[in-house]
């Protein structure tokens, strides 16, 4: 993104931020009878949409600006969610006076004491560090091996998909001590507050909105730096950048780790708002949906992933309620339509229509004999 384009995106970012922070104000300070009032249910739903928006921003950093199509972004998201989920499960078990102090699924499986790798997660601070550290380490190790071997393009997409599928199968196993099919659910408290109390959910929404804002401004800032320009040059012609003396492996590895950490953090914000985390979040089709969000909103744009994630998930909520049998068909058709006719997504639509009008306006405006023009 050129500097001028980066400046043009600033008003759009400000509008999106204003809308995000208006919702909790309308929830807290307006009566239910007011037509702009946002109910607790709607605020919680928008909190989930914003989590998806932050996840789409992390993929856009990879795919949109670096040209790395990652089909395993859902894995980093789920790992962050599991890290916080372990802490929430332990606090839930400790709050039940008649229980053994172990999560319910461990009681069911016959455990008598907490596995060693669960013990540190009794601390909220350790859980927060793990939310960033676990996805970051996995991204670092996997990225180092993949980029060092110069795996790119469709091959990189395939192996990231294979990675998340392998992790998904692993987490489905009960003996892996992460709840198997059911995962973690039935959370009670977070930092001493009831997870599903309206005030807690409002606070979680505000945290998510702050995080989405930070992610957008981080991308906006990065595109204006030398690092960001090299990053985009790698996307456009990696060989040319390498021949210019830059270590493209280092650049790509750094971005891959940053995107993994960003996805892990948003996974931790998602879990207490939705109330569950299980291996289905690691399924390859979940990561493919993230690609659709970015493509629909506008790849390599600041607010495009936010708009795409919110729009597609709003459409999903509407369609799965009214036409549950047709959602996947609609999703697939929408992706094909965007790829064929809207390569720049929703954000690029005004510029695309403007160019189309400039190309075909002579068909609608006839030249007068004296040189003036008139509408047909």
Short mmCIF file of C-alpha atoms in Angstrom, two decimals:
data_model
loop_
_atom_site.label_atom_id
_atom_site.label_comp_id
_atom_site.label_asym_id
_atom_site.label_seq_id
_atom_site.Cartn_x
_atom_site.Cartn_y
_atom_site.Cartn_z
CA UNK A 1 0.00 0.00 0.00
CA UNK A 2 1.44 3.37 -1.01
CA UNK A 3 1.62 6.21 1.52
CA UNK A 4 -1.22 8.10 -0.21
CA UNK A 5 -3.43 5.01 -0.13
CA UNK A 6 -2.57 4.53 3.53
CA UNK A 7 -3.73 8.08 4.26
CA UNK A 8 -6.98 7.46 2.36
CA UNK A 9 -7.75 4.48 4.60
CA UNK A 10 -7.53 6.55 7.80
CA UNK A 11 -11.11 8.00 7.62
CA UNK A 12 -12.46 4.48 7.11
CA UNK A 13 -10.59 3.24 10.18
CA UNK A 14 -11.97 6.10 12.28
CA UNK A 15 -15.56 5.37 11.16
CA UNK A 16 -15.19 1.66 12.00
CA UNK A 17 -13.71 2.48 15.42
CA UNK A 18 -16.52 4.97 16.17
CA UNK A 19 -19.18 2.36 15.35
CA UNK A 20 -17.44 -0.31 17.46
CA UNK A 21 -17.31 1.88 20.57
CA UNK A 22 -20.82 3.29 20.10
CA UNK A 23 -22.41 -0.15 20.58
CA UNK A 24 -21.52 -0.64 24.30
CA UNK A 25 -22.63 2.95 25.00
CA UNK A 26 -25.99 2.24 23.39
CA UNK A 27 -26.19 -0.96 25.44
CA UNK A 28 -25.40 0.67 28.79
CA UNK A 29 -26.97 4.13 28.59
CA UNK A 30 -30.13 3.85 26.50
CA UNK A 31 -33.50 2.43 27.61
CA UNK A 32 -34.69 -0.81 26.04
CA UNK A 33 -37.56 1.06 24.38
CA UNK A 34 -35.12 3.31 22.46
CA UNK A 35 -34.89 2.26 18.80
CA UNK A 36 -31.06 2.35 18.84
CA UNK A 37 -30.76 0.33 22.05
CA UNK A 38 -28.39 -2.66 21.74
CA UNK A 39 -29.49 -5.64 23.83
CA UNK A 40 -27.07 -7.80 25.83
CA UNK A 41 -27.60 -10.61 23.32
CA UNK A 42 -26.80 -8.37 20.35
CA UNK A 43 -23.72 -6.94 22.06
CA UNK A 44 -22.45 -10.44 22.74
CA UNK A 45 -23.09 -11.36 19.09
CA UNK A 46 -21.16 -8.30 17.89
CA UNK A 47 -18.35 -9.23 20.26
CA UNK A 48 -18.09 -12.56 18.45
CA UNK A 49 -18.10 -10.79 15.08
CA UNK A 50 -15.26 -8.52 16.21
CA UNK A 51 -13.23 -11.57 17.27
CA UNK A 52 -13.63 -12.89 13.75
CA UNK A 53 -12.65 -9.46 12.40
CA UNK A 54 -9.37 -9.51 14.37
CA UNK A 55 -8.73 -13.05 13.13
CA UNK A 56 -9.25 -11.88 9.54
CA UNK A 57 -6.80 -9.00 10.10
CA UNK A 58 -4.15 -11.50 11.20
CA UNK A 59 -4.64 -13.52 8.01
CA UNK A 60 -4.61 -10.36 5.91
CA UNK A 61 -1.19 -9.54 7.33
CA UNK A 62 0.03 -12.83 5.89
CA UNK A 63 -2.00 -13.25 2.71
CA UNK A 64 -2.83 -9.68 1.79
CA UNK A 65 0.48 -7.97 2.48
CA UNK A 66 3.03 -10.82 2.26
CA UNK A 67 1.41 -13.17 -0.25
CA UNK A 68 1.42 -16.16 2.12
CA UNK A 69 -1.91 -17.99 1.92
CA UNK A 70 -2.16 -19.74 5.29
CA UNK A 71 -4.96 -22.30 5.59
CA UNK A 72 -4.16 -23.03 9.23
CA UNK A 73 -4.87 -19.70 10.89
CA UNK A 74 -7.72 -21.34 12.83
CA UNK A 75 -5.14 -23.51 14.61
CA UNK A 76 -3.37 -20.51 16.21
CA UNK A 77 -6.77 -19.05 17.10
CA UNK A 78 -7.81 -22.29 18.81
CA UNK A 79 -4.51 -22.67 20.69
CA UNK A 80 -4.98 -19.22 22.24
CA UNK A 81 -8.52 -20.18 23.17
CA UNK A 82 -7.44 -23.47 24.75
CA UNK A 83 -4.73 -21.70 26.80
CA UNK A 84 -7.25 -19.39 28.45
CA UNK A 85 -9.87 -22.15 28.52
CA UNK A 86 -7.60 -24.28 30.74
CA UNK A 87 -7.48 -21.49 33.32
CA UNK A 88 -11.26 -20.99 33.17
CA UNK A 89 -11.88 -24.74 33.56
CA UNK A 90 -9.66 -24.89 36.66
CA UNK A 91 -11.45 -21.92 38.26
CA UNK A 92 -14.81 -23.48 37.45
CA UNK A 93 -13.76 -26.77 39.08
CA UNK A 94 -12.46 -24.96 42.18
CA UNK A 95 -15.72 -23.01 42.54
CA UNK A 96 -17.75 -26.25 42.86
CA UNK A 97 -17.51 -27.12 46.57
CA UNK A 98 -18.47 -30.78 46.17
CA UNK A 99 -16.05 -31.50 43.40
CA UNK A 100 -12.52 -32.93 43.41
CA UNK A 101 -11.03 -29.73 42.06
CA UNK A 102 -10.58 -31.33 38.65
CA UNK A 103 -12.47 -30.42 35.46
CA UNK A 104 -15.55 -32.61 34.97
CA UNK A 105 -14.16 -34.51 31.99
CA UNK A 106 -11.13 -35.57 34.07
CA UNK A 107 -13.42 -36.88 36.82
CA UNK A 108 -15.29 -38.83 34.16
CA UNK A 109 -12.03 -40.30 32.80
CA UNK A 110 -10.87 -41.40 36.27
CA UNK A 111 -8.15 -38.86 36.93
CA UNK A 112 -7.32 -38.41 40.63
CA UNK A 113 -4.89 -35.52 40.28
CA UNK A 114 -4.23 -32.72 37.87
CA UNK A 115 -1.81 -33.53 35.00
CA UNK A 116 1.50 -31.67 35.38
CA UNK A 117 1.02 -29.50 32.27
CA UNK A 118 -2.28 -28.20 33.69
CA UNK A 119 -0.85 -27.01 37.03
CA UNK A 120 0.70 -23.67 35.84
CA UNK A 121 -2.61 -22.64 34.30
CA UNK A 122 -4.07 -22.06 37.75
CA UNK A 123 -2.44 -18.65 37.38
CA UNK A 124 -4.20 -16.15 35.10
CA UNK A 125 -0.84 -14.53 34.27
CA UNK A 126 0.61 -17.83 33.08
CA UNK A 127 -2.48 -18.45 30.96
CA UNK A 128 -2.17 -15.01 29.32
CA UNK A 129 1.52 -15.63 28.54
CA UNK A 130 0.65 -19.05 27.10
CA UNK A 131 -2.03 -17.44 24.91
CA UNK A 132 0.76 -15.62 23.07
CA UNK A 133 3.66 -18.01 23.60
CA UNK A 134 2.15 -21.30 22.40
CA UNK A 135 0.92 -20.06 18.98
CA UNK A 136 4.11 -18.01 18.62
CA UNK A 137 6.41 -20.99 19.25
CA UNK A 138 4.45 -23.26 16.94
CA UNK A 139 4.46 -20.60 14.21
CA UNK A 140 8.19 -20.05 14.75
CA UNK A 141 9.15 -23.72 14.49
CA UNK A 142 6.82 -24.51 11.60
CA UNK A 143 7.65 -21.30 9.75
CA UNK A 144 11.41 -21.80 10.17
CA UNK A 145 11.23 -25.27 8.62
CA UNK A 146 8.85 -24.24 5.83
CA UNK A 147 10.55 -20.98 4.79
CA UNK A 148 14.05 -22.41 5.12
CA UNK A 149 12.99 -25.08 2.63
CA UNK A 150 11.61 -22.27 0.42
CA UNK A 151 8.12 -23.73 0.43
CA UNK A 152 5.70 -21.16 -0.93
CA UNK A 153 2.59 -20.68 -3.02
CA UNK A 154 0.07 -23.48 -3.14
CA UNK A 155 2.47 -25.87 -1.38
CA UNK A 156 2.62 -23.59 1.65
CA UNK A 157 -1.19 -23.42 1.71
CA UNK A 158 -1.43 -27.23 1.59
CA UNK A 159 1.03 -27.93 4.40
CA UNK A 160 -0.59 -25.34 6.68
CA UNK A 161 -3.91 -27.06 6.04
CA UNK A 162 -2.31 -30.42 6.84
CA UNK A 163 -0.87 -28.99 10.07
CA UNK A 164 -4.24 -27.78 11.37
CA UNK A 165 -5.92 -31.04 10.35
CA UNK A 166 -3.32 -33.08 12.24
CA UNK A 167 -3.75 -30.89 15.34
CA UNK A 168 -7.53 -31.20 15.05
CA UNK A 169 -7.32 -35.02 15.06
CA UNK A 170 -4.95 -34.88 18.04
CA UNK A 171 -7.26 -32.67 20.11
CA UNK A 172 -10.23 -34.91 19.34
CA UNK A 173 -8.55 -37.69 21.35
CA UNK A 174 -9.76 -37.84 24.97
CA UNK A 175 -6.42 -39.06 26.30
CA UNK A 176 -4.81 -35.81 25.14
CA UNK A 177 -6.40 -34.24 28.30
CA UNK A 178 -8.08 -31.38 26.44
CA UNK A 179 -11.67 -32.56 26.67
CA UNK A 180 -11.85 -34.52 23.40
CA UNK A 181 -14.88 -33.78 21.21
CA UNK A 182 -16.54 -31.54 23.79
CA UNK A 183 -13.49 -29.41 24.50
CA UNK A 184 -13.91 -26.87 27.29
CA UNK A 185 -17.26 -25.37 28.24
CA UNK A 186 -19.53 -24.47 31.16
CA UNK A 187 -17.24 -21.69 32.39
CA UNK A 188 -18.37 -19.93 35.56
CA UNK A 189 -15.98 -17.09 36.43
CA UNK A 190 -13.14 -15.01 35.03
CA UNK A 191 -11.01 -12.99 37.48
CA UNK A 192 -13.75 -13.42 40.09
CA UNK A 193 -16.58 -12.12 37.87
CA UNK A 194 -19.39 -14.23 36.46
CA UNK A 195 -18.51 -14.94 32.84
CA UNK A 196 -22.02 -14.38 31.51
CA UNK A 197 -22.99 -11.37 33.61
CA UNK A 198 -23.91 -8.39 31.37
CA UNK A 199 -21.15 -6.22 32.85
CA UNK A 200 -18.51 -8.89 32.19
CA UNK A 201 -19.68 -9.44 28.64
CA UNK A 202 -19.68 -5.68 28.03
CA UNK A 203 -16.12 -5.48 29.35
CA UNK A 204 -15.04 -8.34 27.11
CA UNK A 205 -16.65 -6.61 24.12
CA UNK A 206 -14.75 -3.39 24.89
CA UNK A 207 -11.48 -5.33 25.22
CA UNK A 208 -12.15 -6.94 21.84
CA UNK A 209 -12.95 -3.57 20.25
CA UNK A 210 -9.70 -2.13 21.64
CA UNK A 211 -7.80 -5.11 20.25
CA UNK A 212 -9.36 -4.79 16.79
CA UNK A 213 -8.51 -1.07 16.81
CA UNK A 214 -4.91 -1.83 17.80
CA UNK A 215 -4.61 -4.45 15.03
CA UNK A 216 -5.94 -2.05 12.38
CA UNK A 217 -3.56 0.74 13.43
CA UNK A 218 -0.67 -1.74 13.61
CA UNK A 219 -1.31 -2.75 9.99
CA UNK A 220 -1.76 0.90 9.00
CA UNK A 221 1.53 1.83 10.64
CA UNK A 222 3.38 -1.18 9.23
CA UNK A 223 2.40 -0.37 5.64
CA UNK A 224 4.07 3.05 6.05
CA UNK A 225 7.42 1.64 7.20
CA UNK A 226 10.38 0.29 5.23
CA UNK A 227 9.62 -3.14 6.65
CA UNK A 228 6.09 -2.93 5.28
CA UNK A 229 7.32 -1.95 1.82
CA UNK A 230 9.74 -4.89 1.74
CA UNK A 231 6.94 -7.13 2.96
CA UNK A 232 4.73 -6.08 0.03
CA UNK A 233 7.64 -6.39 -2.39
CA UNK A 234 8.01 -10.02 -1.27
CA UNK A 235 4.36 -10.53 -2.15
CA UNK A 236 4.82 -9.02 -5.61
CA UNK A 237 8.20 -10.57 -6.53
CA UNK A 238 10.10 -12.52 -3.90
CA UNK A 239 13.01 -13.42 -6.18
CA UNK A 240 13.65 -9.77 -7.02
CA UNK A 241 13.71 -8.89 -3.29
CA UNK A 242 16.12 -11.75 -2.57
CA UNK A 243 18.41 -10.68 -5.38
CA UNK A 244 18.39 -7.17 -3.87
CA UNK A 245 20.08 -8.56 -0.78
CA UNK A 246 17.16 -8.95 1.62
CA UNK A 247 16.63 -12.16 3.61
CA UNK A 248 13.05 -12.94 2.62
CA UNK A 249 13.05 -15.97 4.94
CA UNK A 250 13.58 -13.73 7.97
CA UNK A 251 10.86 -11.30 6.90
CA UNK A 252 8.32 -14.05 6.25
CA UNK A 253 9.15 -15.89 9.48
CA UNK A 254 8.71 -12.72 11.54
CA UNK A 255 5.33 -11.94 9.94
CA UNK A 256 4.18 -15.55 10.34
CA UNK A 257 4.97 -15.47 14.07
CA UNK A 258 3.29 -12.08 14.54
CA UNK A 259 0.15 -13.28 12.72
CA UNK A 260 0.10 -16.47 14.84
CA UNK A 261 0.34 -14.48 18.09
CA UNK A 262 -2.39 -12.09 16.91
CA UNK A 263 -4.68 -15.04 16.19
CA UNK A 264 -3.89 -16.61 19.58
CA UNK A 265 -4.84 -13.44 21.47
CA UNK A 266 -8.15 -13.14 19.69
CA UNK A 267 -8.83 -16.82 20.45
CA UNK A 268 -8.51 -16.00 24.15
CA UNK A 269 -10.97 -13.11 23.76
CA UNK A 270 -13.40 -15.34 21.87
CA UNK A 271 -13.66 -18.17 24.43
CA UNK A 272 -15.26 -16.32 27.39
CA UNK A 273 -17.68 -14.53 25.07
CA UNK A 274 -18.90 -17.67 23.32
CA UNK A 275 -18.50 -20.00 26.30
CA UNK A 276 -16.87 -22.93 24.53
CA UNK A 277 -13.72 -24.02 22.70
CA UNK A 278 -13.38 -27.41 21.04
CA UNK A 279 -11.38 -29.00 18.19
CA UNK A 280 -13.91 -27.99 15.53
CA UNK A 281 -12.26 -24.54 15.58
CA UNK A 282 -9.15 -26.24 14.14
CA UNK A 283 -10.97 -27.91 11.26
CA UNK A 284 -9.58 -26.92 7.84
CA UNK A 285 -12.97 -25.58 6.70
CA UNK A 286 -12.87 -23.03 9.53
CA UNK A 287 -9.58 -21.68 8.21
CA UNK A 288 -11.02 -21.60 4.70
CA UNK A 289 -13.86 -19.42 5.98
CA UNK A 290 -11.28 -16.88 7.20
CA UNK A 291 -9.91 -16.70 3.66
CA UNK A 292 -13.42 -15.95 2.39
CA UNK A 293 -13.84 -13.14 4.96
CA UNK A 294 -10.65 -11.46 3.77
CA UNK A 295 -11.46 -11.93 0.07
CA UNK A 296 -15.01 -10.58 0.44
CA UNK A 297 -13.95 -7.55 2.46
CA UNK A 298 -10.87 -6.70 0.44
CA UNK A 299 -7.42 -8.27 0.57
CA UNK A 300 -4.46 -5.99 1.35
CA UNK A 301 -6.67 -3.25 2.79
CA UNK A 302 -6.90 -2.05 6.39
CA UNK A 303 -10.65 -2.20 7.01
CA UNK A 304 -11.54 -4.77 4.34
CA UNK A 305 -11.01 -7.84 6.60
CA UNK A 306 -13.15 -6.22 9.32
CA UNK A 307 -16.01 -5.50 6.92
CA UNK A 308 -15.71 -8.94 5.30
CA UNK A 309 -15.69 -10.85 8.60
CA UNK A 310 -18.67 -8.95 10.01
CA UNK A 311 -20.68 -9.12 6.77
CA UNK A 312 -20.10 -12.83 6.07
CA UNK A 313 -20.82 -13.86 9.67
CA UNK A 314 -23.93 -11.67 9.84
CA UNK A 315 -25.08 -13.33 6.60
CA UNK A 316 -24.25 -16.73 8.12
CA UNK A 317 -26.37 -15.99 11.21
CA UNK A 318 -29.27 -14.85 9.02
CA UNK A 319 -29.02 -17.69 6.52
CA UNK A 320 -28.53 -20.55 8.97
CA UNK A 321 -31.67 -19.38 10.77
CA UNK A 322 -33.92 -18.88 7.73
CA UNK A 323 -32.32 -21.21 5.12
CA UNK A 324 -30.10 -23.66 7.05
CA UNK A 325 -29.69 -26.08 4.12
CA UNK A 326 -28.29 -23.47 1.75
CA UNK A 327 -25.58 -21.70 3.78
CA UNK A 328 -22.59 -23.57 2.37
CA UNK A 329 -23.90 -23.13 -1.19
CA UNK A 330 -24.31 -19.39 -0.60
CA UNK A 331 -20.82 -19.14 0.92
CA UNK A 332 -19.22 -20.96 -2.00
CA UNK A 333 -21.15 -18.94 -4.59
CA UNK A 334 -20.20 -15.70 -2.85
CA UNK A 335 -16.49 -16.62 -2.89
CA UNK A 336 -16.60 -17.52 -6.60
CA UNK A 337 -18.45 -14.28 -7.41
CA UNK A 338 -15.92 -12.16 -5.48
CA UNK A 339 -12.94 -13.87 -7.12
CA UNK A 340 -14.38 -13.44 -10.63
CA UNK A 341 -16.05 -10.03 -10.45
CA UNK A 342 -14.85 -8.22 -7.29
CA UNK A 343 -11.09 -8.88 -7.01
CA UNK A 344 -10.70 -6.00 -4.53
CA UNK A 345 -13.69 -7.00 -2.40
CA UNK A 346 -16.34 -4.73 -0.90
CA UNK A 347 -13.82 -2.00 -0.06
CA UNK A 348 -12.63 -1.83 -3.66
CA UNK A 349 -16.15 -1.75 -5.14
CA UNK A 350 -16.50 2.10 -5.39
CA UNK A 351 -13.18 2.39 -7.29
CA UNK A 352 -14.17 -0.54 -9.50
CA UNK A 353 -17.55 1.05 -10.34
CA UNK A 354 -15.85 4.41 -11.00
CA UNK A 355 -13.42 2.80 -13.44
CA UNK A 356 -16.29 0.94 -15.10
CA UNK A 357 -18.22 4.18 -15.52
CA UNK A 358 -15.20 5.95 -17.01
CA UNK A 359 -14.79 3.11 -19.50
CA UNK A 360 -18.41 2.91 -20.65
CA UNK A 361 -19.83 6.40 -20.05
CA UNK A 362 -19.55 7.28 -23.75
CA UNK A 363 -22.40 4.83 -24.37
CA UNK A 364 -24.70 6.92 -22.18
CA UNK A 365 -23.48 10.41 -23.15
CA UNK A 366 -23.83 11.46 -26.80
CA UNK A 367 -21.75 14.22 -28.32
CA UNK A 368 -23.70 17.24 -29.66
CA UNK A 369 -22.85 18.68 -33.13
CA UNK A 370 -21.40 21.87 -31.53
CA UNK A 371 -19.03 19.76 -29.38
CA UNK A 372 -21.13 19.78 -26.17
CA UNK A 373 -22.29 16.52 -24.60
CA UNK A 374 -25.76 15.45 -23.54
CA UNK A 375 -27.23 12.47 -21.82
CA UNK A 376 -28.76 9.83 -24.10
#
